[in-house]
PDB file of C-alpha atoms in Angstrom:
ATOM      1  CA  UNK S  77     102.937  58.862  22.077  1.00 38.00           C
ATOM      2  CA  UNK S  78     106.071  60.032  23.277  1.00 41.00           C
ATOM      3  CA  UNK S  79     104.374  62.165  26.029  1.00 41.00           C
ATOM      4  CA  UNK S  80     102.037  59.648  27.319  1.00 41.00           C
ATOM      5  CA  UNK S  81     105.045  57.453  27.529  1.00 42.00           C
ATOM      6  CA  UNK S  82     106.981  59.428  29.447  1.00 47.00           C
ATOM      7  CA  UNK S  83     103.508  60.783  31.812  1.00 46.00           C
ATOM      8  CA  UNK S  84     103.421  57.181  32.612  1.00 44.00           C
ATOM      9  CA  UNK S  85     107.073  56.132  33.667  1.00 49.00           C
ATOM     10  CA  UNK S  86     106.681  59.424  36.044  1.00 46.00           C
ATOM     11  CA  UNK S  87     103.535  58.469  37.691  1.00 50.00           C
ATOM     12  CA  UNK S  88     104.630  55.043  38.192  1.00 52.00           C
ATOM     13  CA  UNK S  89     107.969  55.903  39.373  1.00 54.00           C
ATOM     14  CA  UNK S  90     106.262  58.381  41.709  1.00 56.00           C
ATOM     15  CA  UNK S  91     104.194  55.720  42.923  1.00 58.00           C
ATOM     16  CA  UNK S  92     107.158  52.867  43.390  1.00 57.00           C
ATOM     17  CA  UNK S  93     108.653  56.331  45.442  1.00 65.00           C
ATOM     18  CA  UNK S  94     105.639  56.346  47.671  1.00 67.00           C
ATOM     19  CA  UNK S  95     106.017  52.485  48.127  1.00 71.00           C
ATOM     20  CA  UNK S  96     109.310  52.697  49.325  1.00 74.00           C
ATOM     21  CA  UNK S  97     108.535  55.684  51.873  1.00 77.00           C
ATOM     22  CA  UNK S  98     105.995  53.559  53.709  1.00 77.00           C
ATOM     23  CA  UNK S  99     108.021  50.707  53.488  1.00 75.00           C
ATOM     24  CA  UNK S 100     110.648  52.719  55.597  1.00 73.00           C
ATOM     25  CA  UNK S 101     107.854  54.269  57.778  1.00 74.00           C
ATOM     26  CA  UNK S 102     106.916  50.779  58.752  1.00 73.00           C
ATOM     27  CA  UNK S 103     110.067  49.368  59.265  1.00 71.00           C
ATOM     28  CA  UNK S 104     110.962  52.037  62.008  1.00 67.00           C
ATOM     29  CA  UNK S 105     107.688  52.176  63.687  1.00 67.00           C
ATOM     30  CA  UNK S 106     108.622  48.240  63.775  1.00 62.00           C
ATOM     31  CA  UNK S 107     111.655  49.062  65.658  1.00 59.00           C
ATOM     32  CA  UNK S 108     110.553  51.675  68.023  1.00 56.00           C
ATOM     33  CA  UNK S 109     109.394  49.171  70.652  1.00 53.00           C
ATOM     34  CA  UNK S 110     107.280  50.439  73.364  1.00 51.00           C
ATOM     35  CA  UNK S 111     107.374  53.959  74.751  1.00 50.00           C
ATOM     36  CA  UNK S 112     105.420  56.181  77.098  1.00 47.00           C
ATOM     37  CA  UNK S 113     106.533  59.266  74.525  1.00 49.00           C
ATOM     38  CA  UNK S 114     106.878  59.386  70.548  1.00 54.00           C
ATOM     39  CA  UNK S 115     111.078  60.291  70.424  1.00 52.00           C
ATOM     40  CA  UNK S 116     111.966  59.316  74.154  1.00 52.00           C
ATOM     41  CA  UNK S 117     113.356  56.124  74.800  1.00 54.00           C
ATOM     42  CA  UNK S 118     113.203  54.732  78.346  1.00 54.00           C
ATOM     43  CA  UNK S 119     116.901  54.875  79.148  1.00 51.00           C
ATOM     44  CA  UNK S 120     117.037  58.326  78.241  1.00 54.00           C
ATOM     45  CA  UNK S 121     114.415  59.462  81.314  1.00 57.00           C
ATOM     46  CA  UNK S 122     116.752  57.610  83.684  1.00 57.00           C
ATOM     47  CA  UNK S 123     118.341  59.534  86.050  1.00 62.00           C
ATOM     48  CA  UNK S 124     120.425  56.638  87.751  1.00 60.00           C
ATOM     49  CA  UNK S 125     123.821  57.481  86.127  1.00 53.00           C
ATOM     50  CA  UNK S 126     123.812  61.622  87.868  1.00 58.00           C
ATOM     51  CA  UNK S 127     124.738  60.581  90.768  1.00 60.00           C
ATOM     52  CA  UNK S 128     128.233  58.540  89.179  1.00 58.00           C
ATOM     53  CA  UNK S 129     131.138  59.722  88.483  1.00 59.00           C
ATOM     54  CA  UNK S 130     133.763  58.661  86.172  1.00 51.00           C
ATOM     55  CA  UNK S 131     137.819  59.361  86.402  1.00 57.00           C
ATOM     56  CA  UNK S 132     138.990  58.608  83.115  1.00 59.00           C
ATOM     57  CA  UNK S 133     142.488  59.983  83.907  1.00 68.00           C
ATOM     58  CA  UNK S 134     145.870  58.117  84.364  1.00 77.00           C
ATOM     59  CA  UNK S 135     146.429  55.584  87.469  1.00 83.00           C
ATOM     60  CA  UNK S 136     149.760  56.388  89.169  1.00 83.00           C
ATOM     61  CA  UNK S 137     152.308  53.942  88.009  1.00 85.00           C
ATOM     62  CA  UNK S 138     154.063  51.497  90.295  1.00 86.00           C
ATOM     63  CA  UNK S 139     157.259  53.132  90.067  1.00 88.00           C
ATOM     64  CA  UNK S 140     155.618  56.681  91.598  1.00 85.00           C
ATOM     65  CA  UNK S 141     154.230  54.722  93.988  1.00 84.00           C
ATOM     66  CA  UNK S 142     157.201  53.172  95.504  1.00 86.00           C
ATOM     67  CA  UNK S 143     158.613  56.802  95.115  1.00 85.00           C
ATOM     68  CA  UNK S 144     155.771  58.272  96.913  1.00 84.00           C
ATOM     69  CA  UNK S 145     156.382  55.281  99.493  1.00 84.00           C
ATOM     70  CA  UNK S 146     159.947  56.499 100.055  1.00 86.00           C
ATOM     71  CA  UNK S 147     159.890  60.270 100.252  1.00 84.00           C
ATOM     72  CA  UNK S 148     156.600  59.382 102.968  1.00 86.00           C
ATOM     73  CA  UNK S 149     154.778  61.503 100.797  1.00 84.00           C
ATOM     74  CA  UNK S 150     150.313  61.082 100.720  1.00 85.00           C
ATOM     75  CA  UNK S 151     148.568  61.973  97.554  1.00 82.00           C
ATOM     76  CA  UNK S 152     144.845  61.385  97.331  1.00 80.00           C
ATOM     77  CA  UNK S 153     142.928  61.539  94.826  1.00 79.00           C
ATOM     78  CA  UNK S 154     145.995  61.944  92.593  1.00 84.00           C
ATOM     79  CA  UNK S 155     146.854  60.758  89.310  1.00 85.00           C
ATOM     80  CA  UNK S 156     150.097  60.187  87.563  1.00 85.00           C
ATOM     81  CA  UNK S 157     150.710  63.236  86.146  1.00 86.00           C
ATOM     82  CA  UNK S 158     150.066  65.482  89.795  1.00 85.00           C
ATOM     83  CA  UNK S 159     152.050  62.398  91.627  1.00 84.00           C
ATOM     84  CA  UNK S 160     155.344  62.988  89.535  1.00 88.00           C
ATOM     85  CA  UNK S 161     154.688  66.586  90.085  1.00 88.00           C
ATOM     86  CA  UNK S 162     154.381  66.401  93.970  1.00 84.00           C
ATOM     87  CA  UNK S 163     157.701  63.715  94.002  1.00 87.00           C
ATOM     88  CA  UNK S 164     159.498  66.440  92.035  1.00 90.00           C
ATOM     89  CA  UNK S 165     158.693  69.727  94.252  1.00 91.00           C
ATOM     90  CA  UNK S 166     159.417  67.415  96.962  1.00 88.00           C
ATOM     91  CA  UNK S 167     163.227  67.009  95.348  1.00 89.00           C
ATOM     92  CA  UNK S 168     163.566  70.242  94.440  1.00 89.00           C
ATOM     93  CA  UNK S 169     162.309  71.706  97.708  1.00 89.00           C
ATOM     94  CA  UNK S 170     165.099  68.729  99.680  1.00 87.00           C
ATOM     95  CA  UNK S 171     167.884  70.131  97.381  1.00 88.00           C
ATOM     96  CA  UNK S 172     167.450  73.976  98.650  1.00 90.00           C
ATOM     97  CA  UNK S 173     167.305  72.594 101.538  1.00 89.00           C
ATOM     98  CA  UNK S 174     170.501  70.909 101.691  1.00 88.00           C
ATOM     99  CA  UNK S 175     172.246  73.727  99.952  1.00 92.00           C
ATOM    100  CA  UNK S 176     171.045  76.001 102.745  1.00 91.00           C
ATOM    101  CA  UNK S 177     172.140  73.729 105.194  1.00 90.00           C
ATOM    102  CA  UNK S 178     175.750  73.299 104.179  1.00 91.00           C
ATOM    103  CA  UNK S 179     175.658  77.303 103.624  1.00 91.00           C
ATOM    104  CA  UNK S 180     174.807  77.803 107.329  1.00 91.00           C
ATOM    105  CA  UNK S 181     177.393  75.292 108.412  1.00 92.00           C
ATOM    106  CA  UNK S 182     179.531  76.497 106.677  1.00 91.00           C
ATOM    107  CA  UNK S 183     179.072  79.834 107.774  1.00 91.00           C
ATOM    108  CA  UNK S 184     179.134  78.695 111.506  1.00 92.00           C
ATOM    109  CA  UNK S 185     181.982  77.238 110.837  1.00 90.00           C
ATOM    110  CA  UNK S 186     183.631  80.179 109.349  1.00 90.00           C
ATOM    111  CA  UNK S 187     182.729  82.086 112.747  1.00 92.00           C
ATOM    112  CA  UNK S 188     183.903  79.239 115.344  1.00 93.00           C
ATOM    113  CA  UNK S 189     187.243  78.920 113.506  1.00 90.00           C
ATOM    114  CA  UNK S 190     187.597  82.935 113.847  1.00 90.00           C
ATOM    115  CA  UNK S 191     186.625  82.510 117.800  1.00 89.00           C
ATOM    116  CA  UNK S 192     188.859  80.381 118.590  1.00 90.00           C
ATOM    117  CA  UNK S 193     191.946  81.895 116.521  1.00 89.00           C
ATOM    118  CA  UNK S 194     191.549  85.167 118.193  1.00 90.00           C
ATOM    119  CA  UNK S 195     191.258  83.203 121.748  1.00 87.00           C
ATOM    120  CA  UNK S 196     194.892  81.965 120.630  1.00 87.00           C
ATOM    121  CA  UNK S 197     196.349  85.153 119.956  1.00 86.00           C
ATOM    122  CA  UNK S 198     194.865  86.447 123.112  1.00 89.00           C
ATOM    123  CA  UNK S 199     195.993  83.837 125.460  1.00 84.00           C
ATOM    124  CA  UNK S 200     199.617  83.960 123.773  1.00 81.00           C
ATOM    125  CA  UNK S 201     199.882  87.682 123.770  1.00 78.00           C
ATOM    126  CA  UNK S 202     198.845  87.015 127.617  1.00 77.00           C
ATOM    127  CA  UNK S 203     201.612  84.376 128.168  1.00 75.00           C
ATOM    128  CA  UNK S 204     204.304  86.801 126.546  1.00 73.00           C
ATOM    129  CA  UNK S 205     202.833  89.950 128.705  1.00 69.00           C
ATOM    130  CA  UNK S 206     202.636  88.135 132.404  1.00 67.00           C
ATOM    131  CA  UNK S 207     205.883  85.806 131.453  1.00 63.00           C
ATOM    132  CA  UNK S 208     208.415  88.423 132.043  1.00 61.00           C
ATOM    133  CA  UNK S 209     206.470  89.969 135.294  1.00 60.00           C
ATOM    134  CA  UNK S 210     206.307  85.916 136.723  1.00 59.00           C
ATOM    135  CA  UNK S 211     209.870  85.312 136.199  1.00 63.00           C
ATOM    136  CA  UNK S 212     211.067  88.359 137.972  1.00 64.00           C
ATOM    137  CA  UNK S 213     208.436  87.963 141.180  1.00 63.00           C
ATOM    138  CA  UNK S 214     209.714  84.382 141.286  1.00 61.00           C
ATOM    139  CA  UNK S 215     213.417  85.290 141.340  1.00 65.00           C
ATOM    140  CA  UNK S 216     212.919  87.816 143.589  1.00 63.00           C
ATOM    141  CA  UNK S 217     210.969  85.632 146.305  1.00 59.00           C
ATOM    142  CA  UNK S 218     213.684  82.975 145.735  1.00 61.00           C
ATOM    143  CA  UNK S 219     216.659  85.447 146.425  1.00 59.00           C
ATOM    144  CA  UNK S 220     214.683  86.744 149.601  1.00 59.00           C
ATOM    145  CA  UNK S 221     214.443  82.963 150.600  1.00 56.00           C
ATOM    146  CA  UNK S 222     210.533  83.011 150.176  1.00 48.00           C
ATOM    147  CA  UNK S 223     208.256  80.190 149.279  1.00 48.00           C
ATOM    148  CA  UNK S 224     205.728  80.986 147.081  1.00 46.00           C
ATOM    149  CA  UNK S 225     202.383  80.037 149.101  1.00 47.00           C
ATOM    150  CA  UNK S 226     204.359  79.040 152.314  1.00 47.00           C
ATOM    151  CA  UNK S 227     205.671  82.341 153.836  1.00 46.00           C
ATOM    152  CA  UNK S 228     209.105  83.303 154.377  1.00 46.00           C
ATOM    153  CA  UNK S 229     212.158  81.381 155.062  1.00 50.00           C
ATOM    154  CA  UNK S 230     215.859  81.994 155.564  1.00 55.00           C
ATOM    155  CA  UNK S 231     217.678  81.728 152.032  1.00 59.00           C
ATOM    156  CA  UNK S 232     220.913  81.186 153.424  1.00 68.00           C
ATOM    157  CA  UNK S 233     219.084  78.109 155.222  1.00 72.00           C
ATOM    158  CA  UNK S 234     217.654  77.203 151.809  1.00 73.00           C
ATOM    159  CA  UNK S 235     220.519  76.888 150.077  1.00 75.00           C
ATOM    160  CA  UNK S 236     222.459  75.167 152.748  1.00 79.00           C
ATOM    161  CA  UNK S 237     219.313  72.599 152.488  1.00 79.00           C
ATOM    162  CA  UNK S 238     219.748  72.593 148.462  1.00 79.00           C
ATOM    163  CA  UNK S 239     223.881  71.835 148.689  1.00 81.00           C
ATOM    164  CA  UNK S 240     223.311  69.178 151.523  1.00 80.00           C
ATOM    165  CA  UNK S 241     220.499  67.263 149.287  1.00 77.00           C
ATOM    166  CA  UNK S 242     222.928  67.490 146.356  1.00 79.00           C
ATOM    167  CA  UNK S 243     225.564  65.744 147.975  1.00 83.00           C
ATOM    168  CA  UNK S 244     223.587  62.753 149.480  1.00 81.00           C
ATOM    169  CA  UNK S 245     222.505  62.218 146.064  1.00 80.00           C
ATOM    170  CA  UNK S 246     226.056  62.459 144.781  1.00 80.00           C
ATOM    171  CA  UNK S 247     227.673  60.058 147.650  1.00 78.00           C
ATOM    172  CA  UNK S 248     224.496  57.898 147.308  1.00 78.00           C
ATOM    173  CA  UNK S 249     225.215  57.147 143.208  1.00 74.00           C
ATOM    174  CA  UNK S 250     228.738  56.525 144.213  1.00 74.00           C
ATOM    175  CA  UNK S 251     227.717  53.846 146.457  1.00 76.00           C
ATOM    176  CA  UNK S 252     225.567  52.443 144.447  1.00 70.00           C
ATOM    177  CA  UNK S 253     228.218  52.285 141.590  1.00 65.00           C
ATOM    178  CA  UNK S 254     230.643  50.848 143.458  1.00 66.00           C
ATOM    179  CA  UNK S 255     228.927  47.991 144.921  1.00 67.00           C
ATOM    180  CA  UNK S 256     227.225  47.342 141.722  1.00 58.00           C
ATOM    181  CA  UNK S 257     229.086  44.099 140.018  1.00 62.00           C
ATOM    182  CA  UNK S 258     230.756  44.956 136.907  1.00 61.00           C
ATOM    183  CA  UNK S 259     229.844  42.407 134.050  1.00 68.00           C
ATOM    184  CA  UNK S 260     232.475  41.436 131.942  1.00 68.00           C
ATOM    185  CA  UNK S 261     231.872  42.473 128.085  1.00 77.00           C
ATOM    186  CA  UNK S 262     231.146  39.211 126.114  1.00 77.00           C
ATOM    187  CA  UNK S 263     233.883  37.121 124.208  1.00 83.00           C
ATOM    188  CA  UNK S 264     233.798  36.240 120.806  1.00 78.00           C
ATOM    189  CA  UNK S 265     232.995  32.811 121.895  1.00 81.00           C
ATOM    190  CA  UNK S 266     230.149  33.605 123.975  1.00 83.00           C
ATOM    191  CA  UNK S 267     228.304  35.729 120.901  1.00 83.00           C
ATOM    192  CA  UNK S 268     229.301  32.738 118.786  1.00 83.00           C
ATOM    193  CA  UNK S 269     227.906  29.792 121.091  1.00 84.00           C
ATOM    194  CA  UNK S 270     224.734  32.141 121.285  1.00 84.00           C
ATOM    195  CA  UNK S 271     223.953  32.300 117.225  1.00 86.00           C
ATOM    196  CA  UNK S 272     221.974  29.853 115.985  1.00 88.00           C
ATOM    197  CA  UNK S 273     223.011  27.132 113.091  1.00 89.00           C
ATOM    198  CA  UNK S 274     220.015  25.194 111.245  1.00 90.00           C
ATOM    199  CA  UNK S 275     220.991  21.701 109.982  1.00 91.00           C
ATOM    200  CA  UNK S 276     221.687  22.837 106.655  1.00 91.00           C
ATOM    201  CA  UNK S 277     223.554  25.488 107.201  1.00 92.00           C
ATOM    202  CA  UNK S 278     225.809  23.042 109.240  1.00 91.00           C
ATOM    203  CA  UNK S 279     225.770  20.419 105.794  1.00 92.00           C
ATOM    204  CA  UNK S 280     226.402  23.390 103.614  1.00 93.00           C
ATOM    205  CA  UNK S 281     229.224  24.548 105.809  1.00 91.00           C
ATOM    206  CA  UNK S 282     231.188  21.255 106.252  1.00 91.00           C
ATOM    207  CA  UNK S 283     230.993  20.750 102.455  1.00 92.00           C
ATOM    208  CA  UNK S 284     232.300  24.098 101.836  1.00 91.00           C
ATOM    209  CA  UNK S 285     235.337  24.178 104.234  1.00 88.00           C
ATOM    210  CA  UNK S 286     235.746  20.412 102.373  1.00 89.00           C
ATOM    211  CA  UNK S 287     235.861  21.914  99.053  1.00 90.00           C
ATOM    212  CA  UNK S 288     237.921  25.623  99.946  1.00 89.00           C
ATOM    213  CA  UNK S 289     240.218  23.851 102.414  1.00 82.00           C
ATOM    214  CA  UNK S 290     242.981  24.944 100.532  1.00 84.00           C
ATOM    215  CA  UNK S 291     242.492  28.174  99.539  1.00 86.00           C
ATOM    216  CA  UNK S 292     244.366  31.166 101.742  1.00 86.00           C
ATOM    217  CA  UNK S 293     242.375  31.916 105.007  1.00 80.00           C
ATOM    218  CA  UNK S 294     241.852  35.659 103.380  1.00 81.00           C
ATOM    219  CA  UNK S 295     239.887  34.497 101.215  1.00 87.00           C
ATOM    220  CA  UNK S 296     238.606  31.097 101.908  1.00 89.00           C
ATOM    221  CA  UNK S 297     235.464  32.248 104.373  1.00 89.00           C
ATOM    222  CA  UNK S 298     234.472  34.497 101.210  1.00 90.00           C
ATOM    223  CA  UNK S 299     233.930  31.764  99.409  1.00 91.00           C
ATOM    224  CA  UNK S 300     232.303  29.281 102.213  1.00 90.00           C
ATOM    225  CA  UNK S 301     229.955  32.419 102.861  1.00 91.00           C
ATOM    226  CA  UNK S 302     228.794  31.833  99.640  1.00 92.00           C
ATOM    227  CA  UNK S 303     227.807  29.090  99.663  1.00 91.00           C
ATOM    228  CA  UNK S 304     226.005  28.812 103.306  1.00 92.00           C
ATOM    229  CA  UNK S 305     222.631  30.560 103.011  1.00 92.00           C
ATOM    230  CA  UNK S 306     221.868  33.471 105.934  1.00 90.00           C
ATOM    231  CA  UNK S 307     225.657  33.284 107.375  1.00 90.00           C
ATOM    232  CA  UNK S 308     228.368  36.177 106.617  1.00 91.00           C
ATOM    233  CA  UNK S 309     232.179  36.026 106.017  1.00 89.00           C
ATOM    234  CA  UNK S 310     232.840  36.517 109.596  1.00 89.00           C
ATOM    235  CA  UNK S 311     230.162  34.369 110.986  1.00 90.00           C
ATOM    236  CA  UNK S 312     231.627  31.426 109.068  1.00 90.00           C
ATOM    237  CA  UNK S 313     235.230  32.424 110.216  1.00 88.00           C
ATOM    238  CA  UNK S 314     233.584  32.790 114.331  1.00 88.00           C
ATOM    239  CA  UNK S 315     232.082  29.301 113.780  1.00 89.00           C
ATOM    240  CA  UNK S 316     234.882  27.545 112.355  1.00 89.00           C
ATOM    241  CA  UNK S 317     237.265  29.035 114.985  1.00 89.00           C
ATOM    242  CA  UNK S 318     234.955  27.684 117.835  1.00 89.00           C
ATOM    243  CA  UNK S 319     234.686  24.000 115.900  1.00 89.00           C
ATOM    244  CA  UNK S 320     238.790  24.262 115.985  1.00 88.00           C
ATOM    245  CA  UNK S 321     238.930  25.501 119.984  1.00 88.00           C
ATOM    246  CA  UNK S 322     236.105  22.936 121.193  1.00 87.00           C
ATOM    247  CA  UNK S 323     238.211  19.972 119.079  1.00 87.00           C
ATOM    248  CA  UNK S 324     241.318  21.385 121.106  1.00 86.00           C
ATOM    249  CA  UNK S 325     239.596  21.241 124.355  1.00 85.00           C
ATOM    250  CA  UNK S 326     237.984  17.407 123.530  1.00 84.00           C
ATOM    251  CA  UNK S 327     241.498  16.266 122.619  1.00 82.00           C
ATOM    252  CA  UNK S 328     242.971  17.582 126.264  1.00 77.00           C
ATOM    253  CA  UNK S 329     240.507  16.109 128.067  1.00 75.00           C
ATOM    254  CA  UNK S 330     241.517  12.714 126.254  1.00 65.00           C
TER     255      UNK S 330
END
């Protein structure tokens, strides 16, 4: 009993298998669609999509752009990556290039400095070499009464010429000097009518020689002095001596 039962459950779980199998089968014949081929769909035997291509690598940024703007650098066909490499030889190769630059100049430099120093010496050891030989041919020419460029002359002649000049000058400042008015040096009272009192310092003053009348005239201007603003001891002593002479001369006229 046992055995049939269990002959049975296998043959009918064999055939629920086989149910399910064709149950599949059907199901993706269902979804198949329509073909020309059994396995080959219809996209799959197009041929449109050969002739694209496809760049899936990384745009250049807008920052290596505006780089690539300034150094007036052209990269086609470039990403991001090959931009910042082509912006960075660029640099590198401008750097050298500068450093080479101040190198030659510097070098140049070095050799135009040296030029002219030893043109220096030259001319200078030429000054000191010819100065002795010009100093002698001039005194020479001079004592034989020559004139360098003009021929020969008498030098007794010359010198007669050279005394005769001297004293016309001479009798000419003498003149001059004598006929010439002679200024009288300024007085006292003509540098004192000539500085200049404000106002206040006028107030100040006259309040001052109120308050130190009586103090000893050695030391009474100290004191006024310090208490006008911009005038000195002896300023305040010249300006009160020319107050006293003009009252003088105001009373004689009365």
């Amino acid at each position: 009993f046992i055995f049939f039962a269990d002959s049975a459950s296998i043959e009918g779980g064999n055939t629920k298998d086989g149910q399910d199998d064709d149950l599949v089968q059907e199901i993706v014949q269902a979804g198949r669609g329509h073909r020309d081929e059994r396995g080959e769909r219809d996209q799959w035997s197009s041929t449109e999509h050969l002739e694209q291509t496809f760049d899936s690598r990384r745009p250049i940024s807008a920052q290596i752009k505006s780089l690539l703007q300034r150094y007036k650098l052209e990269c086609l066909g470039c990403n991001h990556d090959q931009a910042v490499k082509k912006i960075n030889a660029f640099v590198k190769g401008a750097k050298e290039e500068n450093i080479r630059r101040e190198k030659r100049n510097a070098w140049w430099s070095r050799i135009i400095n040296g030029f002219l120093f030893a043109l220096m010496l030259i001319a200078s050891g030429l000054v000191v070499y010819y100065k002795t030989d010009v100093q002698e041919f001039v005194t020479a020419k001079l004592d034989q009464g020559y004139r360098i460029g003009r021929g020969c002359d008498d030098g007794e002649s010359r010198k007669n010429q050279m005394e005769k000049h001297r004293e016309k000058a001479a009798k000419a400042a003498e003149t001059r000097y004598a006929t010439a008015p002679v200024k009288a040096p300024p007085t006292w009272r003509d540098q004192e009518e000539k500085e200049v009192w404000a106002a206040k310092q006028e107030k100040q003053f006259a309040k001052a020689l109120k308050s130190f009348g009586g103090v000893p005239a050695k030391g009474r201007y100290t004191l006024i002095a310090e208490k006008v603003e911009g005038k000195s001891r002896r300023e305040c002593l010249q300006h009160h001596k020319l107050l006293q002479v003009k009252e003088k001369e105001a009373e004689g006229k009365e």
